[in-house]
XYZ file of C-alpha atoms in Angstrom:
342
model
C 23.068 -5.183 -10.644
C 22.184 -8.259 -12.620
C 19.361 -8.402 -14.801
C 15.921 -7.941 -13.883
C 12.748 -8.653 -14.252
C 10.608 -5.989 -15.988
C 8.222 -4.573 -12.951
C 4.716 -3.862 -15.334
C 1.306 -4.567 -14.319
C -0.638 -4.681 -11.307
C 1.308 -4.413 -7.540
C -1.130 -5.444 -5.095
C -0.881 -3.174 -2.723
C -0.719 -5.189 0.864
C -3.008 -4.368 3.737
C -1.278 -5.925 7.131
C -3.572 -8.460 9.129
C -3.795 -7.902 12.053
C -5.520 -9.676 15.142
C -8.962 -8.653 16.889
C -8.187 -6.049 19.859
C -10.145 -5.614 22.820
C -8.796 -8.416 25.432
C -10.314 -7.705 29.093
C -9.169 -7.944 32.083
C -9.903 -8.330 35.921
C -10.545 -4.977 38.070
C -8.146 -6.561 40.407
C -5.534 -4.873 37.731
C -6.184 -1.205 39.801
C -4.382 -2.842 43.100
C -0.937 -1.744 40.566
C -2.358 2.337 41.148
C -1.801 4.596 43.720
C -4.696 4.278 46.588
C -5.476 6.854 46.421
C -6.333 6.729 41.789
C -7.841 3.714 42.895
C -9.960 4.434 45.497
C -11.885 7.801 42.386
C -11.475 4.206 40.067
C -13.632 1.683 41.861
C -15.737 4.172 42.700
C -16.565 4.800 38.915
C -17.348 1.697 38.168
C -20.436 -0.711 38.400
C -18.963 -4.139 36.519
C -16.104 -6.259 37.858
C -14.414 -5.541 34.283
C -13.133 -2.888 32.343
C -12.203 -3.205 29.100
C -8.753 -2.467 28.264
C -7.563 -1.994 23.632
C -3.765 -3.730 23.664
C -2.083 -2.492 20.454
C -3.160 -5.048 17.560
C -0.217 -7.424 16.661
C -0.122 -8.721 13.361
C -1.610 -12.107 12.053
C 2.215 -12.818 9.971
C -0.178 -16.306 9.592
C -2.353 -15.730 7.823
C 0.568 -14.847 4.580
C 0.713 -17.697 2.744
C -3.113 -17.696 2.628
C -2.882 -14.202 1.100
C -0.631 -14.409 -1.431
C -2.225 -18.051 -2.472
C -4.827 -15.278 -2.902
C -3.781 -13.370 -4.749
C -1.773 -15.666 -7.212
C -4.885 -18.202 -8.036
C -7.961 -15.838 -7.478
C -7.173 -12.343 -8.815
C -3.799 -13.613 -11.151
C -1.515 -10.591 -8.951
C 1.490 -11.788 -9.025
C 3.158 -8.244 -8.310
C 3.391 -6.660 -4.027
C 3.966 -3.830 -2.592
C 4.784 -4.410 1.039
C 4.030 -1.840 3.843
C 2.718 0.842 2.764
C -0.349 3.777 3.397
C -2.678 0.304 2.919
C -0.351 -1.683 5.120
C -0.591 1.189 7.231
C 3.534 1.136 7.218
C 4.089 3.446 8.885
C 2.143 2.325 11.859
C 4.548 -0.859 12.580
C 7.318 -1.706 14.851
C 10.572 -1.281 12.543
C 10.334 -4.549 13.786
C 6.946 -4.839 12.885
C 8.334 -4.206 9.361
C 11.254 -6.219 8.903
C 8.450 -9.477 10.305
C 5.916 -8.550 7.218
C 8.482 -8.211 4.892
C 10.272 -11.413 5.205
C 7.169 -13.443 5.517
C 6.321 -11.904 2.278
C 9.474 -12.871 0.866
C 9.224 -16.687 1.957
C 5.714 -17.157 0.723
C 6.544 -15.643 -2.510
C 9.169 -17.255 -3.049
C 8.609 -19.096 -6.790
C 4.864 -17.680 -6.190
C 5.744 -13.866 -6.962
C 7.568 -11.802 -9.268
C 8.591 -8.973 -7.914
C 7.990 -7.626 -3.814
C 8.391 -4.465 -3.610
C 9.179 -3.022 0.283
C 8.310 0.349 1.982
C 10.297 0.988 3.640
C 9.802 5.662 4.019
C 10.519 6.231 7.137
C 9.838 9.895 9.182
C 13.785 10.069 9.746
C 16.716 8.972 7.860
C 18.916 5.948 10.342
C 15.778 4.330 9.897
C 14.833 4.324 6.428
C 18.225 3.295 6.365
C 17.995 0.384 8.512
C 14.870 -0.466 6.223
C 16.743 -0.429 3.053
C 19.428 -3.157 4.497
C 16.767 -5.604 5.652
C 15.320 -5.268 2.591
C 18.569 -6.021 0.568
C 19.623 -9.203 2.924
C 16.704 -11.211 2.076
C 16.597 -10.019 -1.270
C 13.452 -7.780 -1.986
C 12.891 -7.298 -6.160
C 12.418 -3.343 -5.039
C 12.523 -0.909 -2.237
C 10.498 2.289 -1.992
C 10.160 5.326 -0.181
C 7.598 8.229 0.187
C 9.350 11.546 1.300
C 9.530 12.401 4.966
C 6.471 14.624 6.070
C 7.263 15.913 9.452
C 10.389 17.898 8.298
C 9.214 18.058 4.945
C 12.892 18.622 1.948
C 11.038 21.733 0.133
C 12.655 21.622 -3.688
C 14.742 18.926 -5.224
C 17.362 18.692 -3.661
C 16.536 18.304 -0.547
C 14.594 15.477 -1.560
C 17.058 13.764 -4.035
C 19.843 13.740 -1.426
C 17.565 12.062 0.727
C 16.129 9.328 -0.821
C 20.492 9.806 -2.358
C 21.031 8.125 1.275
C 18.509 5.729 2.129
C 19.542 4.160 -1.998
C 23.272 4.135 -0.690
C 21.880 1.526 1.712
C 21.137 -1.285 -0.759
C 23.208 -0.832 -3.852
C 21.832 -4.083 -5.843
C 17.937 -3.110 -4.897
C 15.904 -0.879 -7.852
C 15.062 2.202 -6.175
C 11.437 3.778 -6.825
C 10.301 6.937 -5.356
C 6.738 6.535 -4.319
C 4.580 9.697 -5.174
C 1.356 10.729 -2.923
C 1.355 13.449 -2.023
C -1.592 14.191 -0.773
C -0.505 11.970 2.568
C 2.904 13.635 2.773
C 2.374 17.542 1.797
C 5.364 17.158 -1.378
C 4.087 18.295 -3.777
C 7.513 18.441 -5.612
C 6.517 17.780 -8.656
C 8.601 13.957 -10.891
C 9.236 15.621 -13.700
C 11.497 17.209 -12.110
C 13.004 15.589 -9.363
C 13.896 12.882 -12.729
C 16.192 15.665 -14.573
C 19.870 13.735 -13.231
C 18.395 10.845 -11.443
C 20.412 8.751 -12.244
C 23.531 10.208 -12.304
C 22.406 10.767 -8.404
C 20.808 7.780 -7.866
C 21.989 4.454 -10.088
C 20.074 2.514 -9.194
C 17.164 4.663 -9.388
C 13.833 2.636 -10.948
C 10.410 4.719 -11.424
C 8.164 6.215 -9.741
C 5.043 5.025 -7.453
C 2.664 7.928 -8.955
C -0.188 8.068 -6.472
C -1.911 11.573 -7.673
C -4.465 12.929 -10.057
C -1.628 14.948 -11.575
C -1.730 13.522 -14.910
C 0.116 16.096 -16.584
C 2.843 15.367 -14.336
C 2.352 12.064 -15.479
C 2.815 12.728 -19.063
C 5.508 14.478 -18.660
C 8.158 11.739 -16.833
C 6.555 9.515 -19.411
C 7.213 11.702 -22.274
C 10.676 12.391 -20.597
C 11.285 8.238 -20.594
C 11.694 8.048 -24.193
C 14.353 5.507 -24.005
C 11.486 3.235 -21.525
C 14.528 3.311 -19.196
C 12.063 4.201 -15.822
C 8.917 2.625 -15.084
C 5.877 4.678 -14.222
C 2.896 2.832 -12.115
C 0.318 4.374 -11.168
C -1.450 4.645 -7.696
C -4.916 6.060 -8.022
C -7.122 2.905 -8.887
C -9.993 5.100 -10.408
C -8.109 6.805 -12.729
C -5.716 3.912 -14.101
C -7.757 3.928 -17.653
C -6.454 7.228 -17.906
C -2.854 7.010 -16.888
C -2.695 3.590 -18.785
C -3.174 6.032 -21.907
C -0.658 7.979 -21.574
C 1.628 5.285 -21.235
C 1.707 4.119 -17.454
C 3.774 1.102 -16.878
C 1.549 -0.216 -14.725
C -0.208 0.201 -11.523
C -0.364 -0.183 -6.940
C -2.966 -0.248 -5.460
C -5.219 -0.994 -2.772
C -8.639 -2.871 -4.806
C -6.436 -4.833 -6.659
C -5.998 -7.410 -3.867
C -10.095 -7.695 -4.304
C -10.401 -6.842 -7.607
C -7.560 -8.063 -9.426
C -8.990 -10.216 -12.023
C -11.453 -7.751 -13.209
C -8.880 -5.389 -13.355
C -5.890 -7.740 -15.055
C -9.580 -7.600 -17.425
C -8.900 -3.999 -18.350
C -6.018 -4.352 -19.061
C -5.895 -7.430 -21.941
C -8.926 -5.408 -23.139
C -6.314 -1.948 -23.235
C -4.119 -4.136 -24.951
C -6.270 -5.558 -27.791
C -6.960 -2.611 -27.971
C -10.784 -2.270 -26.861
C -11.161 0.789 -25.255
C -14.846 0.823 -24.998
C -14.442 -2.860 -23.347
C -11.922 -1.155 -21.208
C -13.948 1.808 -19.750
C -16.483 -0.423 -19.035
C -14.542 -1.343 -16.976
C -12.752 1.046 -15.589
C -17.084 2.687 -14.971
C -17.684 0.204 -12.792
C -14.836 0.344 -10.462
C -14.983 3.788 -10.366
C -18.964 3.250 -9.580
C -17.948 0.379 -6.718
C -15.666 3.534 -4.707
C -17.779 6.325 -6.245
C -19.867 4.405 -4.089
C -17.640 3.743 -0.509
C -16.106 7.292 -0.273
C -18.632 8.907 0.035
C -19.428 6.484 3.025
C -15.952 7.204 4.090
C -13.321 5.416 2.151
C -9.533 4.475 3.591
C -7.530 1.841 5.167
C -9.752 0.073 7.823
C -12.950 0.419 5.209
C -10.315 -1.259 2.723
C -9.927 -4.826 5.101
C -13.527 -4.335 5.362
C -14.159 -5.492 1.884
C -10.894 -7.405 2.060
C -12.191 -9.944 4.125
C -15.266 -10.261 3.067
C -14.279 -10.729 -0.584
C -11.456 -13.089 -0.624
C -12.864 -14.647 3.027
C -9.302 -14.071 4.842
C -9.313 -12.015 7.885
C -7.632 -9.209 8.001
C -9.033 -7.808 11.309
C -9.663 -4.077 11.985
C -6.772 -1.166 11.548
C -4.066 0.385 14.524
C -4.972 3.555 16.359
C -5.633 5.622 15.292
C -7.369 4.439 13.104
C -11.066 2.139 13.912
C -12.737 -0.616 12.511
C -14.772 0.066 9.299
C -19.017 -0.149 10.514
C -21.273 -3.057 10.240
C -22.944 -0.249 8.692
C -19.890 0.586 5.905
C -19.086 -3.174 5.404
C -23.304 -4.696 4.500
C -22.941 -1.784 2.218
C -20.191 -2.312 0.426
C -20.514 -6.265 0.222
C -23.808 -5.380 -1.101
C -22.807 -2.466 -4.414
C -19.940 -5.251 -4.733
C -22.368 -8.102 -5.508
C -24.841 -5.387 -7.535
C -22.308 -4.941 -10.127
C -22.154 -7.147 -13.658
C -19.348 -6.814 -14.888
C -18.359 -7.380 -18.722
C -16.392 -11.005 -18.436
C -20.669 -12.193 -16.664
C -19.212 -12.081 -12.638
């Protein structure tokens, strides 16, 4: 592979903007039903129309504004596309390709790294997405462990990852470790042993787990700095930095990137007291919204509120954040006084 710029600092786990839901159709559509079914349906209606929920479509034109917002307002120049925050596994293969292409196009000369998540439940789709990412010039690809038929040991997992990585032999490869969602709890420390021999493009790990002992052992083994460890639990980032993490991939960096960058600067000085203040305030907000129920749908709502960019609702089975959540989350975020005076 050609020399590359090291991936470090903040990486925004991108949200997938979607169009609004709820297209309405007249009840004449029932004429397409069998007569007996139509009669029953019409008897149950007291309106001349019904509301039918259609599959949300990705809102590609928003990506240009999104890129500019991340770079200019949040000082975040790295993105992780089609991951958990981006509802990647709720999208079709074609949609995932379209999103990857749009981020590459709009991020050209603006973003430092565009990492594309190509994980799926089956190997052929992962390989197809890996080839596509290579073809469009992605700066890296990442893969979660398949989580229906799960690998049960290191060898099975590495064999799967190798088959994906080999389809993009010039593209840096990252393992996306997120056991709370996949249920695959093979320790990364174990995974690293000999992995470069089997996957020459292996570059590092998106470590989305709270097991800081495992992370610490990985970093300890990485004495030469060959691999990159990007932490994925935003509210614990400072602890991961103290252990030696290179940076972070997370959803909050979409709308709290500027403040988190200031935390990184304070840590590097070092001004640990100031870094703690930033981490504690991020934690205060997340602790508040987690108690209300916080996930991808709520993240989309917060991002829309903070940035003004319409992210739309999530795709089923996720449901949109309530107006009550949006109001409370906005009030809480507005109430926080950051050390920089915001």
